[in-house]
mmCIF file of C-alpha atoms in Angstrom:
data_model
loop_
_atom_site.group_PDB
_atom_site.id
_atom_site.type_symbol
_atom_site.label_atom_id
_atom_site.label_comp_id
_atom_site.label_asym_id
_atom_site.label_seq_id
_atom_site.Cartn_x
_atom_site.Cartn_y
_atom_site.Cartn_z
ATOM 1 C CA UNK A 1287 0.255 -0.190 -0.090
ATOM 2 C CA UNK A 1288 1.544 3.522 -1.145
ATOM 3 C CA UNK A 1289 2.248 6.143 1.644
ATOM 4 C CA UNK A 1290 -0.535 8.880 -0.190
ATOM 5 C CA UNK A 1291 -3.065 10.538 1.785
ATOM 6 C CA UNK A 1292 -5.387 12.265 -0.865
ATOM 7 C CA UNK A 1293 -7.462 14.987 0.816
ATOM 8 C CA UNK A 1294 -10.833 16.126 -0.421
ATOM 9 C CA UNK A 1295 -11.304 19.248 1.536
ATOM 10 C CA UNK A 1296 -8.730 21.866 2.274
ATOM 11 C CA UNK A 1297 -9.948 23.506 4.891
ATOM 12 C CA UNK A 1298 -9.193 23.760 8.755
ATOM 13 C CA UNK A 1299 -9.489 20.530 8.905
ATOM 14 C CA UNK A 1300 -8.301 19.446 5.293
ATOM 15 C CA UNK A 1301 -4.784 20.969 5.625
ATOM 16 C CA UNK A 1302 -4.173 19.597 9.153
ATOM 17 C CA UNK A 1303 -4.083 16.020 7.378
ATOM 18 C CA UNK A 1304 -2.146 18.112 4.670
ATOM 19 C CA UNK A 1305 0.557 19.248 7.327
ATOM 20 C CA UNK A 1306 0.436 15.605 9.292
ATOM 21 C CA UNK A 1307 0.921 13.530 6.536
ATOM 22 C CA UNK A 1308 3.849 15.644 4.472
ATOM 23 C CA UNK A 1309 5.735 15.626 7.901
ATOM 24 C CA UNK A 1310 5.058 11.867 8.895
ATOM 25 C CA UNK A 1311 7.042 11.344 4.730
ATOM 26 C CA UNK A 1312 3.950 10.686 2.951
ATOM 27 C CA UNK A 1313 2.974 12.201 -0.566
ATOM 28 C CA UNK A 1314 -0.136 14.233 -0.707
ATOM 29 C CA UNK A 1315 -2.593 14.445 -3.274
ATOM 30 C CA UNK A 1316 -5.590 17.337 -2.791
ATOM 31 C CA UNK A 1317 -8.470 18.862 -4.747
ATOM 32 C CA UNK A 1318 -10.382 21.243 -3.185
ATOM 33 C CA UNK A 1319 -12.454 23.398 -5.841
ATOM 34 C CA UNK A 1320 -11.838 26.882 -4.162
ATOM 35 C CA UNK A 1321 -9.857 28.484 -5.823
ATOM 36 C CA UNK A 1322 -7.400 30.249 -3.408
ATOM 37 C CA UNK A 1323 -7.568 26.696 -1.756
ATOM 38 C CA UNK A 1324 -3.759 25.821 -2.743
ATOM 39 C CA UNK A 1325 -2.658 29.031 -1.683
ATOM 40 C CA UNK A 1326 -4.215 28.857 1.698
ATOM 41 C CA UNK A 1327 -2.990 25.404 2.309
ATOM 42 C CA UNK A 1328 0.855 26.812 1.803
ATOM 43 C CA UNK A 1329 0.182 29.093 4.395
ATOM 44 C CA UNK A 1330 -0.851 26.508 7.070
ATOM 45 C CA UNK A 1331 2.181 24.457 6.317
ATOM 46 C CA UNK A 1332 4.190 27.262 6.182
ATOM 47 C CA UNK A 1333 3.235 28.312 9.816
ATOM 48 C CA UNK A 1334 2.943 24.822 11.459
ATOM 49 C CA UNK A 1335 6.032 23.089 9.990
ATOM 50 C CA UNK A 1336 8.113 24.496 13.273
ATOM 51 C CA UNK A 1337 6.726 22.875 15.441
ATOM 52 C CA UNK A 1338 6.485 20.030 13.414
ATOM 53 C CA UNK A 1339 10.320 20.419 13.232
ATOM 54 C CA UNK A 1340 10.344 21.086 17.146
ATOM 55 C CA UNK A 1341 8.372 17.072 17.145
ATOM 56 C CA UNK A 1342 10.546 15.369 14.672
ATOM 57 C CA UNK A 1343 10.343 15.072 10.823
ATOM 58 C CA UNK A 1344 10.219 11.593 9.715
ATOM 59 C CA UNK A 1345 12.886 10.812 6.480
ATOM 60 C CA UNK A 1346 11.324 12.270 3.354
ATOM 61 C CA UNK A 1347 8.946 14.564 4.657
ATOM 62 C CA UNK A 1348 8.897 17.762 2.440
ATOM 63 C CA UNK A 1349 6.614 20.077 1.961
ATOM 64 C CA UNK A 1350 7.794 19.790 -1.462
ATOM 65 C CA UNK A 1351 5.083 16.421 -1.437
ATOM 66 C CA UNK A 1352 1.957 18.358 -1.723
ATOM 67 C CA UNK A 1353 0.366 18.054 -5.145
ATOM 68 C CA UNK A 1354 -2.775 19.746 -6.137
ATOM 69 C CA UNK A 1355 -5.801 18.317 -8.791
ATOM 70 C CA UNK A 1356 -8.367 19.332 -10.980
ATOM 71 C CA UNK A 1357 -10.696 16.726 -9.962
ATOM 72 C CA UNK A 1358 -11.697 14.722 -7.040
ATOM 73 C CA UNK A 1359 -11.237 11.749 -9.350
ATOM 74 C CA UNK A 1360 -7.447 12.766 -9.896
ATOM 75 C CA UNK A 1361 -7.037 13.499 -6.496
ATOM 76 C CA UNK A 1362 -8.339 9.654 -4.975
ATOM 77 C CA UNK A 1363 -6.254 7.150 -7.638
ATOM 78 C CA UNK A 1364 -3.701 5.090 -6.380
ATOM 79 C CA UNK A 1365 -3.747 6.905 -2.752
ATOM 80 C CA UNK A 1366 -4.358 3.883 0.085
ATOM 81 C CA UNK A 1367 -5.627 6.987 2.885
ATOM 82 C CA UNK A 1368 -8.607 9.286 1.508
ATOM 83 C CA UNK A 1369 -10.340 12.194 3.957
ATOM 84 C CA UNK A 1370 -12.999 13.816 3.046
ATOM 85 C CA UNK A 1371 -13.581 17.000 5.149
ATOM 86 C CA UNK A 1372 -16.167 18.787 3.180
ATOM 87 C CA UNK A 1373 -18.744 21.468 5.375
ATOM 88 C CA UNK A 1374 -20.915 19.345 7.829
ATOM 89 C CA UNK A 1375 -23.560 19.049 5.609
ATOM 90 C CA UNK A 1376 -25.676 15.185 5.760
ATOM 91 C CA UNK A 1377 -26.360 15.940 1.084
ATOM 92 C CA UNK A 1378 -23.008 16.755 0.625
ATOM 93 C CA UNK A 1379 -20.882 14.470 2.719
ATOM 94 C CA UNK A 1380 -22.991 11.624 1.377
ATOM 95 C CA UNK A 1381 -22.336 13.401 -2.547
ATOM 96 C CA UNK A 1382 -18.704 12.992 -2.389
ATOM 97 C CA UNK A 1383 -18.617 10.126 0.058
ATOM 98 C CA UNK A 1384 -20.174 7.991 -3.197
ATOM 99 C CA UNK A 1385 -17.848 10.031 -5.392
ATOM 100 C CA UNK A 1386 -15.192 8.801 -3.731
ATOM 101 C CA UNK A 1387 -16.318 5.301 -3.440
ATOM 102 C CA UNK A 1388 -16.626 4.969 -6.770
ATOM 103 C CA UNK A 1389 -13.366 6.349 -8.555
ATOM 104 C CA UNK A 1390 -11.473 4.630 -5.506
ATOM 105 C CA UNK A 1391 -9.175 1.812 -5.679
ATOM 106 C CA UNK A 1392 -11.533 -1.238 -4.522
ATOM 107 C CA UNK A 1393 -8.771 -1.308 -1.115
ATOM 108 C CA UNK A 1394 -8.586 2.192 0.054
ATOM 109 C CA UNK A 1395 -10.083 3.235 3.146
ATOM 110 C CA UNK A 1396 -12.147 6.431 3.226
ATOM 111 C CA UNK A 1397 -12.519 8.189 6.870
ATOM 112 C CA UNK A 1398 -14.844 10.862 6.929
ATOM 113 C CA UNK A 1399 -13.397 14.634 9.168
ATOM 114 C CA UNK A 1400 -17.417 14.579 10.612
ATOM 115 C CA UNK A 1401 -17.730 15.559 14.029
ATOM 116 C CA UNK A 1402 -21.172 14.257 14.373
ATOM 117 C CA UNK A 1403 -22.632 11.781 11.209
ATOM 118 C CA UNK A 1404 -22.954 8.260 11.905
ATOM 119 C CA UNK A 1405 -20.907 5.863 8.799
ATOM 120 C CA UNK A 1406 -24.252 4.445 8.221
ATOM 121 C CA UNK A 1407 -25.460 7.743 7.397
ATOM 122 C CA UNK A 1408 -22.973 8.432 5.154
ATOM 123 C CA UNK A 1409 -22.551 5.156 3.252
ATOM 124 C CA UNK A 1410 -26.137 5.601 2.061
ATOM 125 C CA UNK A 1411 -25.143 6.603 -1.437
ATOM 126 C CA UNK A 1412 -21.882 4.509 -1.612
ATOM 127 C CA UNK A 1413 -22.606 1.383 -3.780
ATOM 128 C CA UNK A 1414 -18.722 -0.020 -4.341
ATOM 129 C CA UNK A 1415 -17.895 -0.732 -1.084
ATOM 130 C CA UNK A 1416 -18.984 1.065 1.641
ATOM 131 C CA UNK A 1417 -18.085 -0.994 4.671
ATOM 132 C CA UNK A 1418 -14.345 0.965 4.079
ATOM 133 C CA UNK A 1419 -16.402 4.203 4.061
ATOM 134 C CA UNK A 1420 -16.268 4.804 7.859
ATOM 135 C CA UNK A 1421 -15.561 8.147 9.924
ATOM 136 C CA UNK A 1422 -12.073 8.720 10.740
ATOM 137 C CA UNK A 1423 -12.600 11.893 13.232
ATOM 138 C CA UNK A 1424 -9.556 14.079 14.229
ATOM 139 C CA UNK A 1425 -8.991 17.107 16.778
ATOM 140 C CA UNK A 1426 -7.876 20.614 16.426
ATOM 141 C CA UNK A 1427 -4.742 21.160 15.289
ATOM 142 C CA UNK A 1428 -4.658 17.916 13.239
ATOM 143 C CA UNK A 1429 -0.866 17.733 12.794
ATOM 144 C CA UNK A 1430 -0.231 17.599 16.307
ATOM 145 C CA UNK A 1431 -3.031 16.618 18.606
ATOM 146 C CA UNK A 1432 -2.753 12.196 18.016
ATOM 147 C CA UNK A 1433 -6.136 10.913 18.709
ATOM 148 C CA UNK A 1434 -8.588 10.017 15.733
ATOM 149 C CA UNK A 1435 -12.042 8.339 16.952
ATOM 150 C CA UNK A 1436 -12.633 5.624 14.218
ATOM 151 C CA UNK A 1437 -15.970 4.530 13.731
ATOM 152 C CA UNK A 1438 -17.453 2.003 11.529
ATOM 153 C CA UNK A 1439 -21.235 1.523 9.996
ATOM 154 C CA UNK A 1440 -23.733 -1.411 9.578
ATOM 155 C CA UNK A 1441 -21.617 -2.816 6.371
ATOM 156 C CA UNK A 1442 -17.794 -2.054 7.423
ATOM 157 C CA UNK A 1443 -16.442 -5.699 8.962
ATOM 158 C CA UNK A 1444 -13.493 -5.656 11.579
ATOM 159 C CA UNK A 1445 -11.212 -6.155 9.318
ATOM 160 C CA UNK A 1446 -11.770 -2.479 7.573
ATOM 161 C CA UNK A 1447 -11.104 -0.981 11.094
ATOM 162 C CA UNK A 1448 -8.764 -2.930 11.530
ATOM 163 C CA UNK A 1449 -6.831 -1.434 8.325
ATOM 164 C CA UNK A 1450 -7.743 2.027 9.241
ATOM 165 C CA UNK A 1451 -6.182 1.062 12.514
ATOM 166 C CA UNK A 1452 -2.537 0.005 10.306
ATOM 167 C CA UNK A 1453 -3.189 3.230 8.371
ATOM 168 C CA UNK A 1454 -3.753 6.110 11.081
ATOM 169 C CA UNK A 1455 -1.003 4.455 12.819
ATOM 170 C CA UNK A 1456 1.121 4.795 10.264
ATOM 171 C CA UNK A 1457 0.626 8.734 9.952
ATOM 172 C CA UNK A 1458 1.268 8.313 14.049
ATOM 173 C CA UNK A 1459 -1.996 9.128 15.591
ATOM 174 C CA UNK A 1460 -3.606 7.425 18.181
ATOM 175 C CA UNK A 1461 -6.854 5.231 17.169
ATOM 176 C CA UNK A 1462 -9.679 5.029 18.827
ATOM 177 C CA UNK A 1463 -12.162 2.607 17.836
ATOM 178 C CA UNK A 1464 -15.623 3.434 19.236
ATOM 179 C CA UNK A 1465 -17.735 0.492 20.123
ATOM 180 C CA UNK A 1466 -21.014 1.784 18.765
ATOM 181 C CA UNK A 1467 -21.490 4.501 16.181
ATOM 182 C CA UNK A 1468 -23.658 6.908 18.048
ATOM 183 C CA UNK A 1469 -24.255 11.121 16.481
ATOM 184 C CA UNK A 1470 -21.247 13.156 17.694
ATOM 185 C CA UNK A 1471 -18.711 9.874 18.989
ATOM 186 C CA UNK A 1472 -17.489 10.424 22.050
ATOM 187 C CA UNK A 1473 -14.835 13.298 22.527
ATOM 188 C CA UNK A 1474 -17.262 15.788 21.011
ATOM 189 C CA UNK A 1475 -20.073 15.101 23.803
ATOM 190 C CA UNK A 1476 -17.753 15.475 25.761
ATOM 191 C CA UNK A 1477 -16.868 18.298 25.162
ATOM 192 C CA UNK A 1478 -20.061 20.010 23.716
ATOM 193 C CA UNK A 1479 -21.463 19.011 27.498
ATOM 194 C CA UNK A 1480 -18.614 21.726 29.280
ATOM 195 C CA UNK A 1481 -19.575 23.787 25.873
ATOM 196 C CA UNK A 1482 -23.129 23.638 27.170
ATOM 197 C CA UNK A 1483 -22.671 24.525 30.076
ATOM 198 C CA UNK A 1484 -19.709 27.185 29.948
ATOM 199 C CA UNK A 1485 -22.214 29.437 27.682
ATOM 200 C CA UNK A 1486 -25.005 29.318 30.740
ATOM 201 C CA UNK A 1487 -22.414 30.641 33.189
ATOM 202 C CA UNK A 1488 -21.961 33.534 30.977
ATOM 203 C CA UNK A 1489 -25.001 33.385 29.897
ATOM 204 C CA UNK A 1490 -26.306 34.195 33.580
ATOM 205 C CA UNK A 1491 -23.680 36.448 34.489
ATOM 206 C CA UNK A 1492 -21.995 33.990 37.153
ATOM 207 C CA UNK A 1493 -18.416 34.534 34.716
ATOM 208 C CA UNK A 1494 -16.981 36.024 32.044
ATOM 209 C CA UNK A 1495 -15.438 33.548 29.032
ATOM 210 C CA UNK A 1496 -11.474 34.561 30.324
ATOM 211 C CA UNK A 1497 -12.818 33.321 34.347
ATOM 212 C CA UNK A 1498 -14.325 29.888 32.512
ATOM 213 C CA UNK A 1499 -11.166 29.405 30.494
ATOM 214 C CA UNK A 1500 -8.956 29.774 34.343
ATOM 215 C CA UNK A 1501 -10.874 27.351 35.554
ATOM 216 C CA UNK A 1502 -9.885 24.979 33.155
ATOM 217 C CA UNK A 1503 -6.483 26.048 32.764
ATOM 218 C CA UNK A 1504 -5.196 26.274 35.960
ATOM 219 C CA UNK A 1505 -7.709 23.777 37.418
ATOM 220 C CA UNK A 1506 -9.292 20.927 35.625
ATOM 221 C CA UNK A 1507 -7.580 20.613 32.546
ATOM 222 C CA UNK A 1508 -3.926 20.126 34.100
ATOM 223 C CA UNK A 1509 -5.008 17.073 35.453
ATOM 224 C CA UNK A 1510 -7.400 16.185 32.350
ATOM 225 C CA UNK A 1511 -4.321 16.470 29.786
ATOM 226 C CA UNK A 1512 -2.515 13.988 31.736
ATOM 227 C CA UNK A 1513 -5.036 11.377 33.474
ATOM 228 C CA UNK A 1514 -8.942 12.032 31.814
ATOM 229 C CA UNK A 1515 -11.986 12.259 33.585
ATOM 230 C CA UNK A 1516 -12.148 9.012 35.881
ATOM 231 C CA UNK A 1517 -8.500 8.320 36.377
ATOM 232 C CA UNK A 1518 -8.915 11.514 38.552
ATOM 233 C CA UNK A 1519 -12.037 10.973 40.212
ATOM 234 C CA UNK A 1520 -10.628 7.898 40.712
ATOM 235 C CA UNK A 1521 -8.012 9.797 42.795
ATOM 236 C CA UNK A 1522 -9.969 12.197 44.412
ATOM 237 C CA UNK A 1523 -11.238 9.127 46.496
ATOM 238 C CA UNK A 1524 -7.729 8.746 48.495
ATOM 239 C CA UNK A 1525 -6.285 5.322 48.670
ATOM 240 C CA UNK A 1526 -10.280 3.447 48.188
ATOM 241 C CA UNK A 1527 -10.666 4.843 44.915
ATOM 242 C CA UNK A 1528 -13.160 5.375 43.043
ATOM 243 C CA UNK A 1529 -15.642 3.424 44.924
ATOM 244 C CA UNK A 1530 -15.467 6.109 47.918
ATOM 245 C CA UNK A 1531 -15.204 8.084 45.814
ATOM 246 C CA UNK A 1532 -18.936 7.421 44.607
ATOM 247 C CA UNK A 1533 -19.951 6.652 47.526
ATOM 248 C CA UNK A 1534 -18.729 9.816 49.149
ATOM 249 C CA UNK A 1535 -19.635 11.940 46.899
ATOM 250 C CA UNK A 1536 -21.955 10.606 44.227
ATOM 251 C CA UNK A 1537 -25.596 11.696 46.245
ATOM 252 C CA UNK A 1538 -24.577 15.485 45.272
ATOM 253 C CA UNK A 1539 -25.088 14.495 41.431
ATOM 254 C CA UNK A 1540 -28.439 14.289 41.860
ATOM 255 C CA UNK A 1541 -28.323 17.622 42.792
ATOM 256 C CA UNK A 1542 -28.898 19.878 39.786
ATOM 257 C CA UNK A 1543 -25.808 22.264 39.637
ATOM 258 C CA UNK A 1544 -25.850 21.575 35.722
ATOM 259 C CA UNK A 1545 -28.020 22.105 32.908
ATOM 260 C CA UNK A 1546 -28.141 19.907 30.250
ATOM 261 C CA UNK A 1547 -29.622 21.821 27.641
ATOM 262 C CA UNK A 1548 -27.573 24.432 25.825
ATOM 263 C CA UNK A 1549 -28.799 27.813 25.847
ATOM 264 C CA UNK A 1550 -30.717 30.069 23.339
ATOM 265 C CA UNK A 1551 -27.986 31.474 21.360
ATOM 266 C CA UNK A 1552 -29.513 35.871 21.543
ATOM 267 C CA UNK A 1553 -28.020 38.069 20.273
ATOM 268 C CA UNK A 1554 -26.956 39.482 23.952
ATOM 269 C CA UNK A 1555 -25.405 36.251 24.486
ATOM 270 C CA UNK A 1556 -23.746 36.203 21.201
ATOM 271 C CA UNK A 1557 -22.214 39.021 22.209
ATOM 272 C CA UNK A 1558 -21.147 38.871 25.828
ATOM 273 C CA UNK A 1559 -19.235 35.284 23.685
ATOM 274 C CA UNK A 1560 -17.232 37.198 21.172
ATOM 275 C CA UNK A 1561 -16.721 40.351 23.119
ATOM 276 C CA UNK A 1562 -15.006 38.249 25.946
ATOM 277 C CA UNK A 1563 -12.913 36.291 23.205
ATOM 278 C CA UNK A 1564 -11.521 39.348 21.415
ATOM 279 C CA UNK A 1565 -10.647 40.309 24.774
ATOM 280 C CA UNK A 1566 -8.848 37.727 25.875
ATOM 281 C CA UNK A 1567 -7.127 37.468 21.839
ATOM 282 C CA UNK A 1568 -5.744 40.855 23.324
ATOM 283 C CA UNK A 1569 -4.974 41.827 20.125
ATOM 284 C CA UNK A 1570 -3.298 38.796 18.489
ATOM 285 C CA UNK A 1571 -4.000 37.231 15.078
ATOM 286 C CA UNK A 1572 -5.583 33.618 15.098
ATOM 287 C CA UNK A 1573 -2.318 32.795 13.032
ATOM 288 C CA UNK A 1574 -0.001 34.335 16.194
ATOM 289 C CA UNK A 1575 -2.934 32.451 18.491
ATOM 290 C CA UNK A 1576 -1.897 28.656 16.702
ATOM 291 C CA UNK A 1577 1.928 29.538 16.806
ATOM 292 C CA UNK A 1578 1.146 30.237 20.499
ATOM 293 C CA UNK A 1579 -0.808 26.531 21.228
ATOM 294 C CA UNK A 1580 1.593 25.063 19.268
ATOM 295 C CA UNK A 1581 4.451 25.743 21.191
ATOM 296 C CA UNK A 1582 2.724 24.882 24.211
ATOM 297 C CA UNK A 1583 1.507 20.988 22.882
ATOM 298 C CA UNK A 1584 4.681 20.120 21.573
ATOM 299 C CA UNK A 1585 5.671 20.352 25.230
ATOM 300 C CA UNK A 1586 3.033 19.076 26.749
ATOM 301 C CA UNK A 1587 3.067 16.687 24.126
ATOM 302 C CA UNK A 1588 6.466 15.848 24.976
ATOM 303 C CA UNK A 1589 5.490 15.822 29.352
ATOM 304 C CA UNK A 1590 2.612 12.885 28.078
ATOM 305 C CA UNK A 1591 4.845 11.082 26.210
ATOM 306 C CA UNK A 1592 7.185 11.518 29.778
ATOM 307 C CA UNK A 1593 4.710 9.964 31.836
ATOM 308 C CA UNK A 1594 2.453 7.546 29.383
ATOM 309 C CA UNK A 1595 5.600 5.784 28.230
ATOM 310 C CA UNK A 1596 3.636 2.666 27.369
ATOM 311 C CA UNK A 1597 0.441 4.417 25.796
ATOM 312 C CA UNK A 1598 -0.041 2.599 22.942
ATOM 313 C CA UNK A 1599 0.275 4.522 19.588
ATOM 314 C CA UNK A 1600 2.414 7.547 21.894
ATOM 315 C CA UNK A 1601 5.860 6.046 21.086
ATOM 316 C CA UNK A 1602 8.412 8.412 18.946
ATOM 317 C CA UNK A 1603 6.565 11.005 17.163
ATOM 318 C CA UNK A 1604 3.177 11.842 17.573
#
C-alpha cells in the first residue's frame, strides 16, 4: 500500500491532515474547488512546520510532496487512504463520499472527518465498497494532536477497521475505535457538555469567558491532560479510590448543578461570548494564537509521552 494521503476539502481540518502526512514523509494529493485553496494550504503548512520540526520529522518529510489536482477522481487515484473534509452537511457528505467510493481503489480506506454524523448515514449512497467508508474524526490541530476516533457503520467489517487502524498509526496517530456508532462519537459529546454549561455561566452572568477558561486552564484541564476524567476522580477517592469517591460524592450528582440543555443563542449572549474572546485574544491574530498553542502542545505532548511511555500509539513521533 502506497504512503499517499488524498485529501478532499482543505479547510482547517483538511489542511491539518495535509501537514501531518507531509511531516510523516507521505505524498499528499489534494482537491478543493476553491481557487484560493492552494495558496491557503501552503501558508497553513508553512505556519505549522516549525512545530512539526520540533516534534521530529520522518525521513523524507517535505512540504514539496504536496500536489493539488483539478478533480476529485484525480485526487483519489492510487491512494491507500483518503480523507474527506467537506462542510458538515449530510447531503453534501453523502454526495462526495459516493463519488470517492466510485473512483477509489477497492482496498482504499475512506475516512470522513465528520464530528457528528454516524457512518451508516454517510455510507447510504456508496455502491462500490461502502463498508470501507468510516468516520475518522481528528482533533484540531490535526498535525499535532494524535487522537483519531474510528467508527464503522452497519456494513463495515472488522477487517476494514483493523486496516484503518494500521493506516492511521502509520500517520503517527492514536486510533480510538468507538464501539457503537452514535452522533458526536465520544470526545465531542464530552466537549459539548462542558461547552453548554460554559454558555449558561456566561449567559447568567456568573462568569466571563476569560474566567471560565481560567477555571479550566489552571484547574481541571491540567489534570485532564494527564489522567482524563475517570482516573482523576479515582484519585479523588483517596486510598480507597473510585469506590469511595462514588460513595462520598455520588449523591451530589443528583443535585441540579448543571444544565444539560444549551441556552438560546440570543444576540446578547453571542455579543458577550464574542467580546470576551476578543478581549482574551488581546489583538493577537489567529495565526499568532495558533503558533502559541502549537508551541505549548509540543511541550505538553513531550510531557504526556514522558509520564505515559507505555500508552499505545504514543511512542516516537505523535
